[in-house]
mmCIF file of C-alpha atoms in Angstrom:
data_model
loop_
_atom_site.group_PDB
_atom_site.id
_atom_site.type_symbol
_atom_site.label_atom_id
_atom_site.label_comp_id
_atom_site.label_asym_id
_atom_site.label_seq_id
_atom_site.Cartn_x
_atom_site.Cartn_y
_atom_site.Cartn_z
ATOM 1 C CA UNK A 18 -2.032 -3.393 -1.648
ATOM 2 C CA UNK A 19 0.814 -3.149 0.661
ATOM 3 C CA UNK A 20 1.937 -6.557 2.466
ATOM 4 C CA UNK A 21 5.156 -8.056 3.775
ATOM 5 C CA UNK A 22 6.820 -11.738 3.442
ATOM 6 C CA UNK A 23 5.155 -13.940 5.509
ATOM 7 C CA UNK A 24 2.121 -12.422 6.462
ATOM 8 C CA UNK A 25 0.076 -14.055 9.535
ATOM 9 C CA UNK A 26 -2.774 -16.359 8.236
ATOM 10 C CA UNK A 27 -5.571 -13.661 9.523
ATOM 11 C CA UNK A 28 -3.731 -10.809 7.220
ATOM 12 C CA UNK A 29 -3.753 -13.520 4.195
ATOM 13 C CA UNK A 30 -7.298 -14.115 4.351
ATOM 14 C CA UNK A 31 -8.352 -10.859 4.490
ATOM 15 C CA UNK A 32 -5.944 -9.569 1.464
ATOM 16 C CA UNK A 33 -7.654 -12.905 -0.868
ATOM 17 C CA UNK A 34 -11.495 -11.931 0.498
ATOM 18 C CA UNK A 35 -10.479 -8.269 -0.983
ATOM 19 C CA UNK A 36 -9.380 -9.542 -4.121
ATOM 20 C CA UNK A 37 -12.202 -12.055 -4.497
ATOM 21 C CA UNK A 38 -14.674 -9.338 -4.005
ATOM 22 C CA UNK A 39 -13.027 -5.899 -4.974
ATOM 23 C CA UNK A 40 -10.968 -7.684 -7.702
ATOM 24 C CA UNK A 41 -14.144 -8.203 -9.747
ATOM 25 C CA UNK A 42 -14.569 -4.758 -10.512
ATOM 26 C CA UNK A 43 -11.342 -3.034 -9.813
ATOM 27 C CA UNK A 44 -7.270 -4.176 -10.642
ATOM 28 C CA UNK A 45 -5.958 -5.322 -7.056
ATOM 29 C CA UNK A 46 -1.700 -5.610 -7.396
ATOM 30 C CA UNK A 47 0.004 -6.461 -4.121
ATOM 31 C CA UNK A 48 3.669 -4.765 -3.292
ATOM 32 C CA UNK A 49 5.727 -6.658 -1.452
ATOM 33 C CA UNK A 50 7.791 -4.423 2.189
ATOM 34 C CA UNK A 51 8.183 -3.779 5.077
ATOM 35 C CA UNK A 52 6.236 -4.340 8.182
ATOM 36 C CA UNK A 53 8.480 -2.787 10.914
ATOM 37 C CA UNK A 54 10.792 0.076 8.425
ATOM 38 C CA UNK A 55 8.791 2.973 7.557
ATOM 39 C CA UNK A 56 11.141 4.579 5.576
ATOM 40 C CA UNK A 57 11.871 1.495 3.125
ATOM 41 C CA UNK A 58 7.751 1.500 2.863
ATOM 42 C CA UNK A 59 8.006 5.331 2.112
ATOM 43 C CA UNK A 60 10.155 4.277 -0.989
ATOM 44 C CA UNK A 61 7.873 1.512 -2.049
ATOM 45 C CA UNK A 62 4.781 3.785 -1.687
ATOM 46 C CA UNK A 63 6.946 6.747 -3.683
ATOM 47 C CA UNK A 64 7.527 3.658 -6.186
ATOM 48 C CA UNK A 65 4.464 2.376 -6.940
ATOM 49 C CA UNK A 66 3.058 6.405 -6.999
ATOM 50 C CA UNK A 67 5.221 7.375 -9.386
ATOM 51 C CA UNK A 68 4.779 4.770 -11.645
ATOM 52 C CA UNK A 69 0.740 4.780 -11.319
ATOM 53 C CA UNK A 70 0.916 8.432 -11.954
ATOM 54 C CA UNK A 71 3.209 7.662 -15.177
ATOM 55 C CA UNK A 72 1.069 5.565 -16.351
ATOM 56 C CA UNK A 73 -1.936 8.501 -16.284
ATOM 57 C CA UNK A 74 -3.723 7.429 -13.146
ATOM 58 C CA UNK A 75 -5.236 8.765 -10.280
ATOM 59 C CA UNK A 76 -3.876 8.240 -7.094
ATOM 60 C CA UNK A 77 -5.855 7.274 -4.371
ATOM 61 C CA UNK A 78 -4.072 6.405 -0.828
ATOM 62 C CA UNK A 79 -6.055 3.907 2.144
ATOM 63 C CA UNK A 80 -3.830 3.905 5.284
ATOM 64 C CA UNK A 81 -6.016 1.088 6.837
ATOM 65 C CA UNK A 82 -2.655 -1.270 8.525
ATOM 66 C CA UNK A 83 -2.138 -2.832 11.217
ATOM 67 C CA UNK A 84 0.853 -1.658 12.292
ATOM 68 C CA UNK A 85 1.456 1.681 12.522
ATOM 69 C CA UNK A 86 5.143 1.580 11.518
ATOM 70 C CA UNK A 87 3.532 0.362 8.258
ATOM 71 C CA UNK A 88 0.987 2.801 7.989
ATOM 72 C CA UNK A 89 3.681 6.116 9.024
ATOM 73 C CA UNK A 90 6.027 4.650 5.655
ATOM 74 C CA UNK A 91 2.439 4.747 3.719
ATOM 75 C CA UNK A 92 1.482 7.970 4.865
ATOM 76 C CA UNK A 93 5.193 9.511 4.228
ATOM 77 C CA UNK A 94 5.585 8.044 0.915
ATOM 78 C CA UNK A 95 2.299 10.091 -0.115
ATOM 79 C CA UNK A 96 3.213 13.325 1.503
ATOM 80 C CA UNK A 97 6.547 12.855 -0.229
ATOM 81 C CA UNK A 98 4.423 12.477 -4.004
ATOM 82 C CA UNK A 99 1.186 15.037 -2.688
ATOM 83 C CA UNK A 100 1.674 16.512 -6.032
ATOM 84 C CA UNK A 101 0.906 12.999 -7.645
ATOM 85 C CA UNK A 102 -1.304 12.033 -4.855
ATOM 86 C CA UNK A 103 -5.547 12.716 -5.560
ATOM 87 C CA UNK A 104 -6.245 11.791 -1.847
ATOM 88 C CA UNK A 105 -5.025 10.284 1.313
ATOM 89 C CA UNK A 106 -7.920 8.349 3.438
#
């Protein structure tokens, strides 16, 4: 789960009702970047890709942010990996 430093209150409580929920039955990590500089969250998406894929995982990719410079990094970090990418959504 991407999220930044100092994330509004509304943002926090909706990234701990995810992990209280979803957490039970899958592994949530969050990645700390940006929330205005696409291209540093392209390298933190290519990051954590690469390293899921490493590790023998599939690859699964939710652009659901609320900014759209956010979600553009997201989306280009995947397009960057497709090859290690299973879907974008």
């Amino acid at each position: 789960m991407l999220t930044e430093e100092n994330a509004v209150d509304r943002k926090v409580q909706a990234e701990n009702t995810l992990e209280a929920t979803l957490g039970k039955v899958i592994e949530i990590k969050k990645a700390i970047t940006s929330l205005y500089d696409p291209v540093r969250v392209a390298k933190d998406v290519v990051d954590i890709i690469e390293k899921e894929h490493a590790l023998g995982r599939s690859v699964l990719i939710n652009v659901s942010c609320r900014r759209k410079s956010q979600a553009f990094g997201a989306l280009y970090g995947a397009f960057a990996r497709s090859d290690m990418v299973k879907k974008v959504v």
